[in-house]
């Protein structure tokens, strides 16, 4: 599995120490790294198809102060898609009203017919990018039907429904940011945690830097704004559990990379 790290905060916090610890885990997740830092003008996206701990660029980048209100980072253990820039997370797309959506995924899509249409239209090869393609098309359809952009509540309801639709049979740990809300989801036990303090919420696959970390609500989409939970959906109950068939599928896919 890959690993995720995310920040939602009402004020800027310095994250160099957390990022250094997070990216040190790339010895086990060596197929690429990426991070997206969000600001008023949009998103700064940085990623490479190399092991993070061996990246001269990332090493120099983290020598400089990194202070953020919202960000996400990813280290990749490839299961679908070759080791190329186009397959590194996070992925960024615009909806029909110009809103930027950014996604990082930890897991695998084993069976989701609703995403198959994007195999020939996506830029890269990953099942993760197809999740964002499907979400953006769903958002755009709703915008066209209403003739306007969606409210925060409408966006949350749409994301909540879409994730619940593709969750059965799939490993789906997600961080998604729409320029306002940070959506968080896990359906794989003990694989995504949150640490909250004041107006800051941190998310990580593996707890970082000590402190009190709690498991993210299970099989329920949550959305944070400025470090505080703004919405939580009803648990859909589609837990993913490892099975021999899926593990064999992953092994064969990885062997071909």
PDB file of C-alpha atoms in Angstrom:
ATOM      1  CA  UNK A   1       0.000   0.000   0.000  1.00  0.00           C
ATOM      2  CA  UNK A   2       0.935   3.624  -0.474  1.00  0.00           C
ATOM      3  CA  UNK A   3       0.913   6.189   2.341  1.00  0.00           C
ATOM      4  CA  UNK A   4      -1.003   9.451   2.713  1.00  0.00           C
ATOM      5  CA  UNK A   5      -0.387  12.625   4.698  1.00  0.00           C
ATOM      6  CA  UNK A   6      -2.679  15.629   4.846  1.00  0.00           C
ATOM      7  CA  UNK A   7      -3.191  18.940   6.638  1.00  0.00           C
ATOM      8  CA  UNK A   8      -6.278  21.066   7.195  1.00  0.00           C
ATOM      9  CA  UNK A   9      -5.667  24.111   9.381  1.00  0.00           C
ATOM     10  CA  UNK A  10      -7.137  27.494  10.123  1.00  0.00           C
ATOM     11  CA  UNK A  11      -3.670  29.020  10.401  1.00  0.00           C
ATOM     12  CA  UNK A  12      -0.374  28.258   8.760  1.00  0.00           C
ATOM     13  CA  UNK A  13       1.725  25.596  10.448  1.00  0.00           C
ATOM     14  CA  UNK A  14       5.277  24.517   9.636  1.00  0.00           C
ATOM     15  CA  UNK A  15       5.354  20.895   8.494  1.00  0.00           C
ATOM     16  CA  UNK A  16       9.019  20.220   7.646  1.00  0.00           C
ATOM     17  CA  UNK A  17       9.499  17.764  10.501  1.00  0.00           C
ATOM     18  CA  UNK A  18       6.319  15.872   9.684  1.00  0.00           C
ATOM     19  CA  UNK A  19       7.196  15.713   5.997  1.00  0.00           C
ATOM     20  CA  UNK A  20      10.721  14.517   6.683  1.00  0.00           C
ATOM     21  CA  UNK A  21       9.358  11.687   8.812  1.00  0.00           C
ATOM     22  CA  UNK A  22       6.622  10.877   6.310  1.00  0.00           C
ATOM     23  CA  UNK A  23       8.943  10.764   3.298  1.00  0.00           C
ATOM     24  CA  UNK A  24      11.447   8.619   5.237  1.00  0.00           C
ATOM     25  CA  UNK A  25       8.877   5.806   4.902  1.00  0.00           C
ATOM     26  CA  UNK A  26       9.623   5.737   1.168  1.00  0.00           C
ATOM     27  CA  UNK A  27      12.139   2.951   1.728  1.00  0.00           C
ATOM     28  CA  UNK A  28       8.995   0.786   1.735  1.00  0.00           C
ATOM     29  CA  UNK A  29       7.104   2.873  -0.850  1.00  0.00           C
ATOM     30  CA  UNK A  30       9.727   3.580  -3.461  1.00  0.00           C
ATOM     31  CA  UNK A  31       7.740   4.128  -6.678  1.00  0.00           C
ATOM     32  CA  UNK A  32       7.336   7.906  -6.520  1.00  0.00           C
ATOM     33  CA  UNK A  33       6.353  10.804  -4.306  1.00  0.00           C
ATOM     34  CA  UNK A  34       4.235  13.922  -4.543  1.00  0.00           C
ATOM     35  CA  UNK A  35       2.775  16.772  -2.571  1.00  0.00           C
ATOM     36  CA  UNK A  36       0.178  19.436  -3.249  1.00  0.00           C
ATOM     37  CA  UNK A  37       0.234  22.689  -1.271  1.00  0.00           C
ATOM     38  CA  UNK A  38      -2.945  24.754  -1.472  1.00  0.00           C
ATOM     39  CA  UNK A  39      -3.175  28.536  -1.391  1.00  0.00           C
ATOM     40  CA  UNK A  40      -5.564  31.254  -2.525  1.00  0.00           C
ATOM     41  CA  UNK A  41      -4.244  31.229  -6.094  1.00  0.00           C
ATOM     42  CA  UNK A  42      -4.655  27.481  -6.472  1.00  0.00           C
ATOM     43  CA  UNK A  43      -2.340  24.545  -5.920  1.00  0.00           C
ATOM     44  CA  UNK A  44       1.417  24.016  -6.120  1.00  0.00           C
ATOM     45  CA  UNK A  45       1.979  20.451  -7.296  1.00  0.00           C
ATOM     46  CA  UNK A  46       5.378  18.797  -6.886  1.00  0.00           C
ATOM     47  CA  UNK A  47       6.064  15.145  -7.663  1.00  0.00           C
ATOM     48  CA  UNK A  48       8.668  12.772  -9.069  1.00  0.00           C
ATOM     49  CA  UNK A  49       8.709   9.107 -10.140  1.00  0.00           C
ATOM     50  CA  UNK A  50      11.634   8.348  -7.818  1.00  0.00           C
ATOM     51  CA  UNK A  51      11.978   7.131  -4.261  1.00  0.00           C
ATOM     52  CA  UNK A  52      11.430  10.166  -2.029  1.00  0.00           C
ATOM     53  CA  UNK A  53      14.433   9.482   0.196  1.00  0.00           C
ATOM     54  CA  UNK A  54      16.664   9.471  -2.901  1.00  0.00           C
ATOM     55  CA  UNK A  55      15.311  12.692  -4.412  1.00  0.00           C
ATOM     56  CA  UNK A  56      17.872  15.518  -4.468  1.00  0.00           C
ATOM     57  CA  UNK A  57      15.059  17.953  -5.307  1.00  0.00           C
ATOM     58  CA  UNK A  58      12.921  16.914  -2.320  1.00  0.00           C
ATOM     59  CA  UNK A  59      15.897  16.973   0.033  1.00  0.00           C
ATOM     60  CA  UNK A  60      16.659  20.567  -0.975  1.00  0.00           C
ATOM     61  CA  UNK A  61      12.965  21.504  -0.925  1.00  0.00           C
ATOM     62  CA  UNK A  62      12.583  20.410   2.688  1.00  0.00           C
ATOM     63  CA  UNK A  63      15.617  22.432   3.749  1.00  0.00           C
ATOM     64  CA  UNK A  64      13.433  25.492   3.143  1.00  0.00           C
ATOM     65  CA  UNK A  65      10.515  26.357   5.462  1.00  0.00           C
ATOM     66  CA  UNK A  66       7.263  24.700   4.408  1.00  0.00           C
ATOM     67  CA  UNK A  67       4.308  26.421   6.077  1.00  0.00           C
ATOM     68  CA  UNK A  68       0.778  25.525   5.013  1.00  0.00           C
ATOM     69  CA  UNK A  69      -2.904  25.743   5.838  1.00  0.00           C
ATOM     70  CA  UNK A  70      -3.885  22.873   3.569  1.00  0.00           C
ATOM     71  CA  UNK A  71      -1.799  20.245   1.824  1.00  0.00           C
ATOM     72  CA  UNK A  72      -1.565  16.569   0.983  1.00  0.00           C
ATOM     73  CA  UNK A  73       1.391  14.296   0.299  1.00  0.00           C
ATOM     74  CA  UNK A  74       1.773  10.770  -1.045  1.00  0.00           C
ATOM     75  CA  UNK A  75       4.418   8.077  -1.352  1.00  0.00           C
ATOM     76  CA  UNK A  76       3.668   5.395  -3.878  1.00  0.00           C
ATOM     77  CA  UNK A  77       3.957   1.637  -3.817  1.00  0.00           C
ATOM     78  CA  UNK A  78       2.820   0.937  -7.361  1.00  0.00           C
ATOM     79  CA  UNK A  79       0.182  -1.711  -7.995  1.00  0.00           C
ATOM     80  CA  UNK A  80      -1.455  -0.256 -11.122  1.00  0.00           C
ATOM     81  CA  UNK A  81       0.546   1.869 -13.572  1.00  0.00           C
ATOM     82  CA  UNK A  82       4.231   2.129 -14.350  1.00  0.00           C
ATOM     83  CA  UNK A  83       6.767   4.242 -12.476  1.00  0.00           C
ATOM     84  CA  UNK A  84       6.304   7.513 -14.376  1.00  0.00           C
ATOM     85  CA  UNK A  85       5.486  11.115 -13.503  1.00  0.00           C
ATOM     86  CA  UNK A  86       1.970  10.798 -14.940  1.00  0.00           C
ATOM     87  CA  UNK A  87       1.208   8.026 -12.423  1.00  0.00           C
ATOM     88  CA  UNK A  88       2.448   9.847  -9.318  1.00  0.00           C
ATOM     89  CA  UNK A  89      -0.091  11.269  -6.879  1.00  0.00           C
ATOM     90  CA  UNK A  90      -1.685  13.691  -6.180  1.00  0.00           C
ATOM     91  CA  UNK A  91      -3.850  14.243  -9.266  1.00  0.00           C
ATOM     92  CA  UNK A  92      -5.495  17.597 -10.049  1.00  0.00           C
ATOM     93  CA  UNK A  93      -8.496  18.324 -12.307  1.00  0.00           C
ATOM     94  CA  UNK A  94     -10.972  21.174 -12.811  1.00  0.00           C
ATOM     95  CA  UNK A  95     -14.727  20.792 -12.831  1.00  0.00           C
ATOM     96  CA  UNK A  96     -17.137  22.595 -15.168  1.00  0.00           C
ATOM     97  CA  UNK A  97     -17.185  25.719 -12.996  1.00  0.00           C
ATOM     98  CA  UNK A  98     -13.408  25.964 -12.748  1.00  0.00           C
ATOM     99  CA  UNK A  99     -13.045  24.543  -9.247  1.00  0.00           C
ATOM    100  CA  UNK A 100      -9.824  22.549  -8.765  1.00  0.00           C
ATOM    101  CA  UNK A 101     -10.117  19.110  -7.207  1.00  0.00           C
ATOM    102  CA  UNK A 102      -7.031  17.266  -5.928  1.00  0.00           C
ATOM    103  CA  UNK A 103      -6.926  13.584  -4.983  1.00  0.00           C
ATOM    104  CA  UNK A 104      -4.451  11.160  -3.417  1.00  0.00           C
ATOM    105  CA  UNK A 105      -5.380   7.505  -2.985  1.00  0.00           C
ATOM    106  CA  UNK A 106      -4.009   4.640  -0.948  1.00  0.00           C
ATOM    107  CA  UNK A 107      -5.456   1.319  -2.068  1.00  0.00           C
ATOM    108  CA  UNK A 108      -6.593  -0.497  -5.174  1.00  0.00           C
ATOM    109  CA  UNK A 109      -9.716  -0.545  -7.315  1.00  0.00           C
ATOM    110  CA  UNK A 110     -10.402  -4.211  -8.033  1.00  0.00           C
ATOM    111  CA  UNK A 111     -13.897  -3.878  -9.461  1.00  0.00           C
ATOM    112  CA  UNK A 112     -15.737  -0.659 -10.347  1.00  0.00           C
ATOM    113  CA  UNK A 113     -17.462  -0.688 -13.723  1.00  0.00           C
ATOM    114  CA  UNK A 114     -18.386   2.988 -13.343  1.00  0.00           C
ATOM    115  CA  UNK A 115     -14.671   3.860 -13.713  1.00  0.00           C
ATOM    116  CA  UNK A 116     -13.882   1.685 -16.731  1.00  0.00           C
ATOM    117  CA  UNK A 117     -14.841   4.405 -19.221  1.00  0.00           C
ATOM    118  CA  UNK A 118     -11.834   6.515 -18.182  1.00  0.00           C
ATOM    119  CA  UNK A 119      -9.159   3.939 -19.035  1.00  0.00           C
ATOM    120  CA  UNK A 120      -8.762   5.430 -22.527  1.00  0.00           C
ATOM    121  CA  UNK A 121      -9.189   9.104 -21.611  1.00  0.00           C
ATOM    122  CA  UNK A 122      -7.045   9.535 -18.493  1.00  0.00           C
ATOM    123  CA  UNK A 123      -3.518  10.949 -18.782  1.00  0.00           C
ATOM    124  CA  UNK A 124      -1.826   8.176 -16.817  1.00  0.00           C
ATOM    125  CA  UNK A 125      -2.540   4.526 -16.104  1.00  0.00           C
ATOM    126  CA  UNK A 126      -3.595   4.373 -12.467  1.00  0.00           C
ATOM    127  CA  UNK A 127      -6.913   3.333 -11.010  1.00  0.00           C
ATOM    128  CA  UNK A 128      -6.487   6.278  -8.628  1.00  0.00           C
ATOM    129  CA  UNK A 129      -6.633   8.846 -11.425  1.00  0.00           C
ATOM    130  CA  UNK A 130      -9.800   7.158 -12.678  1.00  0.00           C
ATOM    131  CA  UNK A 131     -11.448   7.835  -9.308  1.00  0.00           C
ATOM    132  CA  UNK A 132     -10.891  11.555  -9.824  1.00  0.00           C
ATOM    133  CA  UNK A 133     -12.070  11.345 -13.448  1.00  0.00           C
ATOM    134  CA  UNK A 134     -15.301   9.741 -12.283  1.00  0.00           C
ATOM    135  CA  UNK A 135     -15.801  12.240  -9.501  1.00  0.00           C
ATOM    136  CA  UNK A 136     -15.238  15.232 -11.794  1.00  0.00           C
ATOM    137  CA  UNK A 137     -17.728  13.925 -14.354  1.00  0.00           C
ATOM    138  CA  UNK A 138     -20.270  13.393 -11.576  1.00  0.00           C
ATOM    139  CA  UNK A 139     -19.728  16.962 -10.335  1.00  0.00           C
ATOM    140  CA  UNK A 140     -20.008  18.395 -13.856  1.00  0.00           C
ATOM    141  CA  UNK A 141     -23.255  16.548 -14.544  1.00  0.00           C
ATOM    142  CA  UNK A 142     -24.763  17.970 -11.386  1.00  0.00           C
ATOM    143  CA  UNK A 143     -23.537  21.487 -12.211  1.00  0.00           C
ATOM    144  CA  UNK A 144     -25.067  21.282 -15.684  1.00  0.00           C
ATOM    145  CA  UNK A 145     -28.361  20.054 -14.267  1.00  0.00           C
ATOM    146  CA  UNK A 146     -28.516  22.962 -11.807  1.00  0.00           C
ATOM    147  CA  UNK A 147     -26.974  25.557 -14.117  1.00  0.00           C
ATOM    148  CA  UNK A 148     -24.594  26.725 -11.384  1.00  0.00           C
ATOM    149  CA  UNK A 149     -21.739  25.760  -9.108  1.00  0.00           C
ATOM    150  CA  UNK A 150     -22.488  23.535  -6.126  1.00  0.00           C
ATOM    151  CA  UNK A 151     -22.683  24.663  -2.524  1.00  0.00           C
ATOM    152  CA  UNK A 152     -20.377  23.101   0.067  1.00  0.00           C
ATOM    153  CA  UNK A 153     -23.209  20.909   1.340  1.00  0.00           C
ATOM    154  CA  UNK A 154     -24.079  19.797  -2.189  1.00  0.00           C
ATOM    155  CA  UNK A 155     -20.436  18.987  -2.923  1.00  0.00           C
ATOM    156  CA  UNK A 156     -20.203  16.942   0.245  1.00  0.00           C
ATOM    157  CA  UNK A 157     -23.365  14.989  -0.505  1.00  0.00           C
ATOM    158  CA  UNK A 158     -22.095  14.251  -4.002  1.00  0.00           C
ATOM    159  CA  UNK A 159     -18.659  13.062  -2.813  1.00  0.00           C
ATOM    160  CA  UNK A 160     -20.272  11.012  -0.062  1.00  0.00           C
ATOM    161  CA  UNK A 161     -22.561   9.258  -2.543  1.00  0.00           C
ATOM    162  CA  UNK A 162     -19.819   8.704  -5.133  1.00  0.00           C
ATOM    163  CA  UNK A 163     -17.400   7.157  -2.626  1.00  0.00           C
ATOM    164  CA  UNK A 164     -20.138   4.900  -1.283  1.00  0.00           C
ATOM    165  CA  UNK A 165     -20.878   3.775  -4.848  1.00  0.00           C
ATOM    166  CA  UNK A 166     -17.300   2.667  -5.619  1.00  0.00           C
ATOM    167  CA  UNK A 167     -16.355   1.370  -2.161  1.00  0.00           C
ATOM    168  CA  UNK A 168     -17.734  -2.217  -2.392  1.00  0.00           C
ATOM    169  CA  UNK A 169     -14.898  -4.657  -3.066  1.00  0.00           C
ATOM    170  CA  UNK A 170     -12.255  -1.923  -3.297  1.00  0.00           C
ATOM    171  CA  UNK A 171      -9.553  -0.606  -0.980  1.00  0.00           C
ATOM    172  CA  UNK A 172     -10.315   3.082  -0.751  1.00  0.00           C
ATOM    173  CA  UNK A 173      -8.288   5.371   1.494  1.00  0.00           C
ATOM    174  CA  UNK A 174      -8.699   8.880   0.121  1.00  0.00           C
ATOM    175  CA  UNK A 175      -7.730  12.488   0.627  1.00  0.00           C
ATOM    176  CA  UNK A 176      -9.607  14.884  -1.672  1.00  0.00           C
ATOM    177  CA  UNK A 177      -9.489  18.682  -1.588  1.00  0.00           C
ATOM    178  CA  UNK A 178     -11.816  20.987  -3.510  1.00  0.00           C
ATOM    179  CA  UNK A 179     -10.316  24.339  -2.540  1.00  0.00           C
ATOM    180  CA  UNK A 180     -12.605  24.564   0.489  1.00  0.00           C
ATOM    181  CA  UNK A 181     -13.185  21.129   2.017  1.00  0.00           C
ATOM    182  CA  UNK A 182     -10.718  18.318   2.720  1.00  0.00           C
ATOM    183  CA  UNK A 183     -12.552  14.998   2.312  1.00  0.00           C
ATOM    184  CA  UNK A 184     -11.172  11.962   4.152  1.00  0.00           C
ATOM    185  CA  UNK A 185     -12.227   8.337   3.802  1.00  0.00           C
ATOM    186  CA  UNK A 186     -11.027   4.866   4.769  1.00  0.00           C
ATOM    187  CA  UNK A 187     -12.603   1.434   4.465  1.00  0.00           C
ATOM    188  CA  UNK A 188      -9.467  -0.554   5.367  1.00  0.00           C
ATOM    189  CA  UNK A 189      -9.059  -1.057   9.109  1.00  0.00           C
ATOM    190  CA  UNK A 190      -6.237   0.653  10.995  1.00  0.00           C
ATOM    191  CA  UNK A 191      -4.854   2.451   7.943  1.00  0.00           C
ATOM    192  CA  UNK A 192      -5.795   6.133   8.294  1.00  0.00           C
ATOM    193  CA  UNK A 193      -5.476   8.308  11.385  1.00  0.00           C
ATOM    194  CA  UNK A 194      -6.274  11.871  12.419  1.00  0.00           C
ATOM    195  CA  UNK A 195      -4.687  14.129  15.025  1.00  0.00           C
ATOM    196  CA  UNK A 196      -6.581  17.274  15.967  1.00  0.00           C
ATOM    197  CA  UNK A 197      -5.407  20.193  18.052  1.00  0.00           C
ATOM    198  CA  UNK A 198      -7.226  23.494  18.090  1.00  0.00           C
ATOM    199  CA  UNK A 199      -7.839  24.551  14.509  1.00  0.00           C
ATOM    200  CA  UNK A 200      -5.466  21.996  12.969  1.00  0.00           C
ATOM    201  CA  UNK A 201      -6.206  18.472  11.767  1.00  0.00           C
ATOM    202  CA  UNK A 202      -3.467  16.158  10.496  1.00  0.00           C
ATOM    203  CA  UNK A 203      -4.113  12.928   8.601  1.00  0.00           C
ATOM    204  CA  UNK A 204      -1.666  10.068   8.092  1.00  0.00           C
ATOM    205  CA  UNK A 205      -1.593   6.410   7.143  1.00  0.00           C
ATOM    206  CA  UNK A 206       0.955   5.872   9.917  1.00  0.00           C
ATOM    207  CA  UNK A 207       0.870   8.193  12.972  1.00  0.00           C
ATOM    208  CA  UNK A 208       3.745  10.684  12.896  1.00  0.00           C
ATOM    209  CA  UNK A 209       5.731  12.601  15.479  1.00  0.00           C
ATOM    210  CA  UNK A 210       4.074  11.178  18.571  1.00  0.00           C
ATOM    211  CA  UNK A 211       0.976  12.831  20.008  1.00  0.00           C
ATOM    212  CA  UNK A 212      -2.554  11.470  20.208  1.00  0.00           C
ATOM    213  CA  UNK A 213      -3.757  10.018  16.912  1.00  0.00           C
ATOM    214  CA  UNK A 214      -7.219   8.532  16.475  1.00  0.00           C
ATOM    215  CA  UNK A 215      -8.588   6.398  13.680  1.00  0.00           C
ATOM    216  CA  UNK A 216     -10.589   8.250  11.042  1.00  0.00           C
ATOM    217  CA  UNK A 217     -14.328   7.351  11.194  1.00  0.00           C
ATOM    218  CA  UNK A 218     -14.628   4.013   9.426  1.00  0.00           C
ATOM    219  CA  UNK A 219     -16.432   3.676   6.052  1.00  0.00           C
ATOM    220  CA  UNK A 220     -17.773   7.214   6.373  1.00  0.00           C
ATOM    221  CA  UNK A 221     -16.723  10.250   4.354  1.00  0.00           C
ATOM    222  CA  UNK A 222     -15.679  13.192   6.532  1.00  0.00           C
ATOM    223  CA  UNK A 223     -15.002  16.736   5.375  1.00  0.00           C
ATOM    224  CA  UNK A 224     -12.819  19.273   7.178  1.00  0.00           C
ATOM    225  CA  UNK A 225     -12.655  23.017   6.746  1.00  0.00           C
ATOM    226  CA  UNK A 226      -9.820  24.976   8.366  1.00  0.00           C
ATOM    227  CA  UNK A 227      -8.979  22.098  10.702  1.00  0.00           C
ATOM    228  CA  UNK A 228     -12.473  21.383  11.974  1.00  0.00           C
ATOM    229  CA  UNK A 229     -14.912  18.727  10.840  1.00  0.00           C
ATOM    230  CA  UNK A 230     -17.647  20.365   8.795  1.00  0.00           C
ATOM    231  CA  UNK A 231     -19.556  17.277   7.589  1.00  0.00           C
ATOM    232  CA  UNK A 232     -19.659  13.551   8.198  1.00  0.00           C
ATOM    233  CA  UNK A 233     -21.669  11.072   6.151  1.00  0.00           C
ATOM    234  CA  UNK A 234     -23.439   7.920   7.202  1.00  0.00           C
ATOM    235  CA  UNK A 235     -21.177   4.861   7.300  1.00  0.00           C
ATOM    236  CA  UNK A 236     -21.721   2.853   4.115  1.00  0.00           C
ATOM    237  CA  UNK A 237     -20.360  -0.316   5.766  1.00  0.00           C
ATOM    238  CA  UNK A 238     -18.318  -1.577   2.789  1.00  0.00           C
ATOM    239  CA  UNK A 239     -15.170  -2.625   4.628  1.00  0.00           C
ATOM    240  CA  UNK A 240     -12.315  -3.891   2.492  1.00  0.00           C
ATOM    241  CA  UNK A 241     -10.549  -6.994   3.799  1.00  0.00           C
ATOM    242  CA  UNK A 242      -7.528  -8.641   2.199  1.00  0.00           C
ATOM    243  CA  UNK A 243      -8.268 -11.829   0.334  1.00  0.00           C
ATOM    244  CA  UNK A 244      -6.092 -14.350  -1.461  1.00  0.00           C
ATOM    245  CA  UNK A 245      -7.491 -13.556  -4.912  1.00  0.00           C
ATOM    246  CA  UNK A 246      -6.848  -9.827  -4.558  1.00  0.00           C
ATOM    247  CA  UNK A 247      -3.341 -10.378  -3.187  1.00  0.00           C
ATOM    248  CA  UNK A 248      -2.538 -12.615  -6.166  1.00  0.00           C
ATOM    249  CA  UNK A 249      -3.852  -9.923  -8.519  1.00  0.00           C
ATOM    250  CA  UNK A 250      -1.646  -7.295  -6.864  1.00  0.00           C
ATOM    251  CA  UNK A 251       1.415  -9.530  -6.987  1.00  0.00           C
ATOM    252  CA  UNK A 252       0.998 -10.193 -10.694  1.00  0.00           C
ATOM    253  CA  UNK A 253       0.446  -6.499 -11.451  1.00  0.00           C
ATOM    254  CA  UNK A 254       3.477  -5.451  -9.423  1.00  0.00           C
ATOM    255  CA  UNK A 255       5.669  -8.076 -11.063  1.00  0.00           C
ATOM    256  CA  UNK A 256       4.936  -6.484 -14.451  1.00  0.00           C
ATOM    257  CA  UNK A 257       6.001  -2.945 -13.455  1.00  0.00           C
TER     258      UNK A 257
END
